[in-house]
């Protein structure tokens, strides 16, 4: 397992280096004023987001990008989400024709802003996040859509940087994933992250480490081989026509983002079309991560159940040469290390003590193996942090010490707890598999 | 497997972890320090240049080190992008006193790292001194595409029309991303480039039946330069066998077409490809000539949703069109009523 | 004469405040929209120079907010963006004038002087 991580980490390092080199030639100023920069529709599903929706949308409206629109889909909220939006942006209902490419729950009204702001508010009956996004896709009119969440803080240049990757090969690029970082502890001023920080609790800091490993040390590696398996729901830029071809997001699916990405892969490979799904490490967005064990456990259980659904749905792709590197290498490895490994580790908790007691394994060997695993795990995390240096967050010496501390502490309990949650996820009847809700504290209130 | 064979592994992995810890710490501290210093230098330069501009005099004895510092180049470029007139003259004077152009030219020629060369060329392009024309031509053949781009920018700033054919070639030869930026550089030449571009279109694009990226980019640039002199050749391109070429030609005609050319454009509403028809509708809306009204009304009944939308939007641009929309809002099919209401509502708010 | 300059670019803010100080204004600079909005409402200024794209609140939102609060503060809008629509809307929302970047400092000073003179008269 660690070997796999090292290999992917190496690929990520190479990819990140290439990016930094290219990043110097961003010429984002040129893209901003160029007529060739394609317009983007940002789709934001909102359910009971009254606390932070206005600040979120205001922040999004200030993105540095020449032409874009923000489509907020109010998914039948029961709080004042709709009213706050209408009031803050002086919105009025205008009967708007749109293409119903994907079937969704009924739309009640569509609003536009009286201010010169490219904001469209869609009010519809409740149908779930996937349904809300599909409605947004229907109403949006630009060739590219960015799927994100209402509580995500987008970096000012994220659209520009994501689209830059699209423009490298416009014909083939169908999707771009972004870099998601935990927002907890960061200084958010007027909807922009002015200073990133580690959260106050060990729980939050461990998640920072996890996100760094996942987004900085893993995804670039995947991107290099065109085997991006998972575009985070917090930031996924897609070409609109491909989304409508695959029928948008699946309703009622727990792992919608993974499901969507895999479906796109399958669809395009089935049709033998040349395509690429890439990762933009410099397209950054920030999202609130759970800060209590209850919420975190529910999130991880949900993720793992989504993973299980994906494993089940895409089993025919495993080891299938028709799907190239994805089917032969990336998907099996991903499944192995994300899905199977925790179970094996869980079983190991029982096997090792039993072997020790029955004398098949002796103490020093067991201890040595454990220590090796521990140190290599820490080393992997440290390597990921080194790669993350390129981004320049957490620059104070005290931050360095804290992160190093977390790297060593993580394997002493936190990781084991995650393994337990993931294994537990597979228990329980289908009825208990539902979305929890995380208390929305609102983007504006998150500053330190 | 015994514990003694594993012991070196344990020690080894622990050592690796500790080593990485130390490296990480050192790297973070160093990076932090570097960033802070760079920030200080930048603030210093902003203050110094701001002072020079406010006093309108350049002091004697400027630090020579300035002209070698990329951060100073960036700051100067930023100021150059916000000031015009007298202040711009002062900044140009400042750069020549510092011998900046020569330093930048030297960097552009000799530095090994293409990133640094490209940066130097781009800054040199901002200064846009005619003396560098030959250098830009030379750098246009550099091995790094980013340096070539900078050189193209310099040539565009200088208005050196002899470079236009080479730029057009670059549209085909370069990677998509670079080609797009090269197209922007062509645009930077302004209307003076239109004769060269239309000449190319006549000689190459009309003759070869195949449309390609290069052709569509040139057509797009021509359109954005909004010169009615390009109208004839664009109208001929409306007959191209490639629908993308026809679409781009229609788009360009929307930007630089004259009321006299509306008839030819309107005739293209019968095109087989919906993308072309949709673009024709939009373009007729841009020209805003009332003679297009009838054709747009037929567009409202087109089989393609986009054509119907664009036709309605174009109609809303014409006073007579708005009248027709109002009539249709009361009768007509459901969809047309909805489209008409929508466009009228948008038009009533000053457009969106 | 007191001037409020709102722009998130340090170079622009410095340049403008020096230029206005040279014609005798007392200048306050802010770097984000919300600060601009509140400073404007405080009633302590005779003229404002507002950038369109700032963190916190966009220039257009600030203008709309001031209009709604019944504030009549002569405002000149900086626009670096080539958007005719946006500029027109700003004028509709109550801005007196706009200046494209790159700008001529003397021209800026002249316009500010002219607008200040007008408001003194009226």
Tab-separated table of N, CA and C in Angstrom, chain A residues 253-350:
chain	number	residue	atom	x	y	z
A	253	UNK	N	-27.970	8.687	-5.243
A	253	UNK	CA	-26.706	7.947	-5.174
A	253	UNK	C	-25.839	8.601	-4.118
A	254	UNK	N	-25.202	7.806	-3.281
A	254	UNK	CA	-24.428	8.401	-2.205
A	254	UNK	C	-23.089	8.951	-2.674
A	255	UNK	N	-22.500	8.304	-3.629
A	255	UNK	CA	-21.191	8.777	-4.073
A	255	UNK	C	-21.311	9.403	-5.444
A	256	UNK	N	-22.122	10.471	-5.550
A	256	UNK	CA	-22.458	11.016	-6.868
A	256	UNK	C	-21.268	11.458	-7.658
A	257	UNK	N	-20.295	12.044	-6.968
A	257	UNK	CA	-19.158	12.562	-7.725
A	257	UNK	C	-18.343	11.426	-8.333
A	258	UNK	N	-18.113	10.386	-7.555
A	258	UNK	CA	-17.378	9.251	-8.095
A	258	UNK	C	-18.180	8.596	-9.214
A	259	UNK	N	-19.466	8.466	-8.971
A	259	UNK	CA	-20.338	7.833	-9.955
A	259	UNK	C	-20.321	8.603	-11.274
A	260	UNK	N	-20.411	9.897	-11.177
A	260	UNK	CA	-20.438	10.709	-12.405
A	260	UNK	C	-19.137	10.562	-13.173
A	261	UNK	N	-18.031	10.677	-12.477
A	261	UNK	CA	-16.736	10.596	-13.155
A	261	UNK	C	-16.578	9.244	-13.835
A	262	UNK	N	-16.929	8.188	-13.121
A	262	UNK	CA	-16.769	6.865	-13.718
A	262	UNK	C	-17.700	6.684	-14.909
A	263	UNK	N	-18.904	7.227	-14.807
A	263	UNK	CA	-19.832	7.085	-15.926
A	263	UNK	C	-19.320	7.808	-17.162
A	264	UNK	N	-18.714	8.963	-16.933
A	264	UNK	CA	-18.157	9.696	-18.075
A	264	UNK	C	-17.037	8.894	-18.716
A	265	UNK	N	-16.173	8.349	-17.878
A	265	UNK	CA	-15.091	7.515	-18.413
A	265	UNK	C	-15.661	6.380	-19.248
A	266	UNK	N	-16.615	5.689	-18.662
A	266	UNK	CA	-17.168	4.507	-19.322
A	266	UNK	C	-17.823	4.891	-20.640
A	267	UNK	N	-18.623	5.944	-20.584
A	267	UNK	CA	-19.341	6.390	-21.778
A	267	UNK	C	-18.383	6.731	-22.910
A	268	UNK	N	-17.357	7.507	-22.587
A	268	UNK	CA	-16.455	7.955	-23.654
A	268	UNK	C	-15.560	6.821	-24.148
A	269	UNK	N	-15.182	5.927	-23.245
A	269	UNK	CA	-14.360	4.819	-23.705
A	269	UNK	C	-15.178	3.825	-24.502
A	270	UNK	N	-16.436	3.662	-24.100
A	270	UNK	CA	-17.299	2.796	-24.898
A	270	UNK	C	-17.421	3.325	-26.322
A	271	UNK	N	-17.496	4.636	-26.418
A	271	UNK	CA	-17.632	5.222	-27.750
A	271	UNK	C	-16.298	5.427	-28.433
A	272	UNK	N	-15.223	5.041	-27.767
A	272	UNK	CA	-13.886	5.151	-28.309
A	272	UNK	C	-13.556	6.575	-28.745
A	273	UNK	N	-13.976	7.525	-27.964
A	273	UNK	CA	-13.659	8.913	-28.278
A	273	UNK	C	-12.393	9.326	-27.553
A	274	UNK	N	-11.629	10.163	-28.205
A	274	UNK	CA	-10.435	10.679	-27.560
A	274	UNK	C	-10.864	11.726	-26.546
A	275	UNK	N	-10.413	11.560	-25.304
A	275	UNK	CA	-10.826	12.532	-24.296
A	275	UNK	C	-9.768	12.614	-23.215
A	276	UNK	N	-9.851	13.666	-22.409
A	276	UNK	CA	-9.002	13.703	-21.230
A	276	UNK	C	-9.725	14.363	-20.070
A	277	UNK	N	-9.518	13.799	-18.897
A	277	UNK	CA	-10.024	14.404	-17.668
A	277	UNK	C	-8.801	14.734	-16.847
A	278	UNK	N	-8.643	16.014	-16.553
A	278	UNK	CA	-7.401	16.402	-15.890
A	278	UNK	C	-7.669	17.033	-14.546
A	279	UNK	N	-6.578	17.299	-13.863
A	279	UNK	CA	-6.647	17.879	-12.535
A	279	UNK	C	-5.867	19.179	-12.560
A	280	UNK	N	-6.442	20.210	-11.971
A	280	UNK	CA	-5.783	21.512	-11.938
A	280	UNK	C	-5.366	21.789	-10.500
A	281	UNK	N	-4.121	21.551	-10.148
A	281	UNK	CA	-3.715	21.715	-8.753
A	281	UNK	C	-3.775	23.163	-8.287
A	282	UNK	N	-3.781	24.101	-9.238
A	282	UNK	CA	-3.815	25.498	-8.832
A	282	UNK	C	-5.221	26.084	-8.827
A	283	UNK	N	-6.215	25.273	-9.177
A	283	UNK	CA	-7.602	25.749	-9.066
A	283	UNK	C	-8.081	25.359	-7.678
A	284	UNK	N	-8.016	26.303	-6.757
A	284	UNK	CA	-8.195	25.980	-5.348
A	284	UNK	C	-9.577	26.378	-4.856
A	285	UNK	N	-10.169	25.519	-4.053
A	285	UNK	CA	-11.385	25.921	-3.358
A	285	UNK	C	-11.324	25.404	-1.930
A	286	UNK	N	-12.084	26.024	-1.071
A	286	UNK	CA	-12.008	25.721	0.348
A	286	UNK	C	-13.371	25.247	0.834
A	287	UNK	N	-13.365	24.214	1.646
A	287	UNK	CA	-14.638	23.737	2.148
A	287	UNK	C	-14.538	23.388	3.624
A	288	UNK	N	-15.645	23.551	4.294
A	288	UNK	CA	-15.674	23.275	5.717
A	288	UNK	C	-15.622	21.765	5.930
A	289	UNK	N	-14.771	21.322	6.816
A	289	UNK	CA	-14.727	19.889	7.111
A	289	UNK	C	-15.279	19.656	8.510
A	290	UNK	N	-15.781	18.445	8.759
A	290	UNK	CA	-16.399	18.185	10.063
A	290	UNK	C	-15.431	18.448	11.209
A	291	UNK	N	-15.945	18.998	12.291
A	291	UNK	CA	-15.072	19.190	13.436
A	291	UNK	C	-15.539	18.416	14.659
A	292	UNK	N	-16.513	17.558	14.450
A	292	UNK	CA	-16.859	16.656	15.549
A	292	UNK	C	-16.818	15.231	15.010
A	293	UNK	N	-16.597	14.300	15.938
A	293	UNK	CA	-16.464	12.911	15.516
A	293	UNK	C	-17.741	12.394	14.883
A	294	UNK	N	-18.893	12.837	15.441
A	294	UNK	CA	-20.155	12.300	14.922
A	294	UNK	C	-20.309	12.640	13.461
A	295	UNK	N	-20.109	13.930	13.166
A	295	UNK	CA	-20.311	14.357	11.779
A	295	UNK	C	-19.271	13.722	10.869
A	296	UNK	N	-18.039	13.653	11.347
A	296	UNK	CA	-16.984	13.065	10.532
A	296	UNK	C	-17.286	11.603	10.242
A	297	UNK	N	-17.735	10.887	11.276
A	297	UNK	CA	-17.994	9.465	11.061
A	297	UNK	C	-19.116	9.287	10.046
A	298	UNK	N	-20.128	10.133	10.130
A	298	UNK	CA	-21.219	10.011	9.166
A	298	UNK	C	-20.726	10.288	7.754
A	299	UNK	N	-19.849	11.279	7.639
A	299	UNK	CA	-19.320	11.612	6.321
A	299	UNK	C	-18.532	10.435	5.752
A	300	UNK	N	-17.665	9.859	6.562
A	300	UNK	CA	-16.828	8.777	6.077
A	300	UNK	C	-17.657	7.547	5.745
A	301	UNK	N	-18.667	7.311	6.580
A	301	UNK	CA	-19.544	6.171	6.298
A	301	UNK	C	-20.260	6.400	4.981
A	302	UNK	N	-20.712	7.621	4.775
A	302	UNK	CA	-21.402	7.930	3.533
A	302	UNK	C	-20.467	7.742	2.345
A	303	UNK	N	-19.242	8.241	2.472
A	303	UNK	CA	-18.291	8.106	1.373
A	303	UNK	C	-18.042	6.640	1.053
A	304	UNK	N	-17.888	5.861	2.113
A	304	UNK	CA	-17.556	4.473	1.862
A	304	UNK	C	-18.713	3.725	1.226
A	305	UNK	N	-19.929	4.080	1.625
A	305	UNK	CA	-21.081	3.432	1.004
A	305	UNK	C	-21.188	3.838	-0.457
A	306	UNK	N	-20.857	5.089	-0.715
A	306	UNK	CA	-20.841	5.531	-2.109
A	306	UNK	C	-19.811	4.746	-2.890
A	307	UNK	N	-18.682	4.492	-2.259
A	307	UNK	CA	-17.613	3.723	-2.885
A	307	UNK	C	-18.091	2.304	-3.183
A	308	UNK	N	-18.807	1.758	-2.233
A	308	UNK	CA	-19.335	0.411	-2.427
A	308	UNK	C	-20.277	0.384	-3.627
A	309	UNK	N	-21.147	1.382	-3.709
A	309	UNK	CA	-22.069	1.438	-4.834
A	309	UNK	C	-21.301	1.535	-6.144
A	310	UNK	N	-20.228	2.308	-6.148
A	310	UNK	CA	-19.435	2.453	-7.371
A	310	UNK	C	-18.751	1.139	-7.721
A	311	UNK	N	-18.240	0.464	-6.708
A	311	UNK	CA	-17.577	-0.814	-6.955
A	311	UNK	C	-18.559	-1.787	-7.584
A	312	UNK	N	-19.759	-1.761	-7.061
A	312	UNK	CA	-20.777	-2.654	-7.585
A	312	UNK	C	-21.166	-2.280	-9.014
A	313	UNK	N	-21.379	-0.986	-9.238
A	313	UNK	CA	-21.842	-0.549	-10.553
A	313	UNK	C	-20.790	-0.679	-11.632
A	314	UNK	N	-19.535	-0.487	-11.251
A	314	UNK	CA	-18.506	-0.473	-12.281
A	314	UNK	C	-17.629	-1.702	-12.225
A	315	UNK	N	-18.113	-2.745	-11.593
A	315	UNK	CA	-17.341	-3.984	-11.521
A	315	UNK	C	-16.920	-4.511	-12.885
A	316	UNK	N	-17.785	-4.381	-13.923
A	316	UNK	CA	-17.348	-4.883	-15.229
A	316	UNK	C	-16.109	-4.201	-15.777
A	317	UNK	N	-15.761	-3.042	-15.211
A	317	UNK	CA	-14.595	-2.357	-15.742
A	317	UNK	C	-13.298	-2.876	-15.137
A	318	UNK	N	-13.431	-3.631	-14.049
A	318	UNK	CA	-12.221	-4.109	-13.389
A	318	UNK	C	-11.443	-5.042	-14.296
A	319	UNK	N	-10.198	-4.723	-14.476
A	319	UNK	CA	-9.345	-5.603	-15.258
A	319	UNK	C	-9.774	-5.764	-16.701
A	320	UNK	N	-10.613	-4.868	-17.167
A	320	UNK	CA	-11.137	-4.988	-18.517
A	320	UNK	C	-10.285	-4.164	-19.478
A	321	UNK	N	-9.616	-4.821	-20.419
A	321	UNK	CA	-8.693	-4.086	-21.293
A	321	UNK	C	-9.400	-3.080	-22.186
A	322	UNK	N	-10.696	-3.241	-22.328
A	322	UNK	CA	-11.444	-2.283	-23.138
A	322	UNK	C	-11.364	-0.873	-22.550
A	323	UNK	N	-11.119	-0.830	-21.242
A	323	UNK	CA	-11.050	0.479	-20.605
A	323	UNK	C	-9.634	0.911	-20.334
A	324	UNK	N	-8.718	0.306	-21.049
A	324	UNK	CA	-7.338	0.781	-21.028
A	324	UNK	C	-6.735	0.838	-19.641
A	325	UNK	N	-5.916	1.844	-19.447
A	325	UNK	CA	-5.209	1.989	-18.176
A	325	UNK	C	-6.161	2.128	-17.006
A	326	UNK	N	-7.321	2.682	-17.288
A	326	UNK	CA	-8.291	2.862	-16.220
A	326	UNK	C	-8.770	1.515	-15.702
A	327	UNK	N	-9.182	0.673	-16.617
A	327	UNK	CA	-9.733	-0.611	-16.208
A	327	UNK	C	-8.669	-1.570	-15.705
A	328	UNK	N	-7.486	-1.493	-16.325
A	328	UNK	CA	-6.467	-2.473	-15.986
A	328	UNK	C	-5.698	-2.109	-14.733
A	329	UNK	N	-5.472	-0.821	-14.535
A	329	UNK	CA	-4.595	-0.443	-13.423
A	329	UNK	C	-5.290	0.457	-12.404
A	330	UNK	N	-5.729	1.610	-12.857
A	330	UNK	CA	-6.161	2.623	-11.894
A	330	UNK	C	-7.372	2.200	-11.073
A	331	UNK	N	-8.398	1.731	-11.755
A	331	UNK	CA	-9.614	1.375	-11.030
A	331	UNK	C	-9.388	0.204	-10.078
A	332	UNK	N	-8.747	-0.872	-10.520
A	332	UNK	CA	-8.480	-1.960	-9.574
A	332	UNK	C	-7.648	-1.496	-8.382
A	333	UNK	N	-6.617	-0.693	-8.643
A	333	UNK	CA	-5.787	-0.239	-7.538
A	333	UNK	C	-6.579	0.638	-6.576
A	334	UNK	N	-7.350	1.538	-7.159
A	334	UNK	CA	-8.146	2.434	-6.335
A	334	UNK	C	-9.096	1.613	-5.467
A	335	UNK	N	-9.771	0.665	-6.086
A	335	UNK	CA	-10.711	-0.170	-5.365
A	335	UNK	C	-9.996	-0.934	-4.270
A	336	UNK	N	-8.821	-1.449	-4.630
A	336	UNK	CA	-8.052	-2.235	-3.683
A	336	UNK	C	-7.667	-1.394	-2.473
A	337	UNK	N	-7.139	-0.224	-2.712
A	337	UNK	CA	-6.585	0.537	-1.611
A	337	UNK	C	-7.595	1.395	-0.884
A	338	UNK	N	-8.679	1.743	-1.548
A	338	UNK	CA	-9.668	2.548	-0.852
A	338	UNK	C	-10.765	1.704	-0.250
A	339	UNK	N	-11.081	0.630	-0.921
A	339	UNK	CA	-12.223	-0.155	-0.481
A	339	UNK	C	-11.799	-1.403	0.283
A	340	UNK	N	-10.907	-2.161	-0.318
A	340	UNK	CA	-10.548	-3.448	0.278
A	340	UNK	C	-9.576	-3.285	1.433
A	341	UNK	N	-8.614	-2.388	1.265
A	341	UNK	CA	-7.548	-2.257	2.269
A	341	UNK	C	-8.070	-2.015	3.683
A	342	UNK	N	-9.051	-1.103	3.860
A	342	UNK	CA	-9.519	-0.917	5.236
A	342	UNK	C	-10.080	-2.196	5.838
A	343	UNK	N	-10.753	-2.975	4.999
A	343	UNK	CA	-11.324	-4.226	5.506
A	343	UNK	C	-10.217	-5.182	5.921
A	344	UNK	N	-9.195	-5.259	5.086
A	344	UNK	CA	-8.071	-6.126	5.406
A	344	UNK	C	-7.397	-5.663	6.684
A	345	UNK	N	-7.248	-4.325	6.784
A	345	UNK	CA	-6.614	-3.801	7.980
A	345	UNK	C	-7.442	-4.154	9.207
A	346	UNK	N	-8.748	-4.030	9.062
A	346	UNK	CA	-9.662	-4.351	10.139
A	346	UNK	C	-9.513	-5.806	10.567
A	347	UNK	N	-9.471	-6.667	9.567
A	347	UNK	CA	-9.295	-8.085	9.876
A	347	UNK	C	-7.964	-8.302	10.557
A	348	UNK	N	-6.970	-7.544	10.102
A	348	UNK	CA	-5.645	-7.671	10.700
A	348	UNK	C	-5.646	-7.413	12.195
A	349	UNK	N	-6.527	-6.536	12.626
A	349	UNK	CA	-6.583	-6.256	14.061
A	349	UNK	C	-6.862	-7.524	14.866
A	350	UNK	N	-7.585	-8.439	14.257
A	350	UNK	CA	-7.883	-9.691	14.956
A	350	UNK	C	-6.840	-10.749	14.677
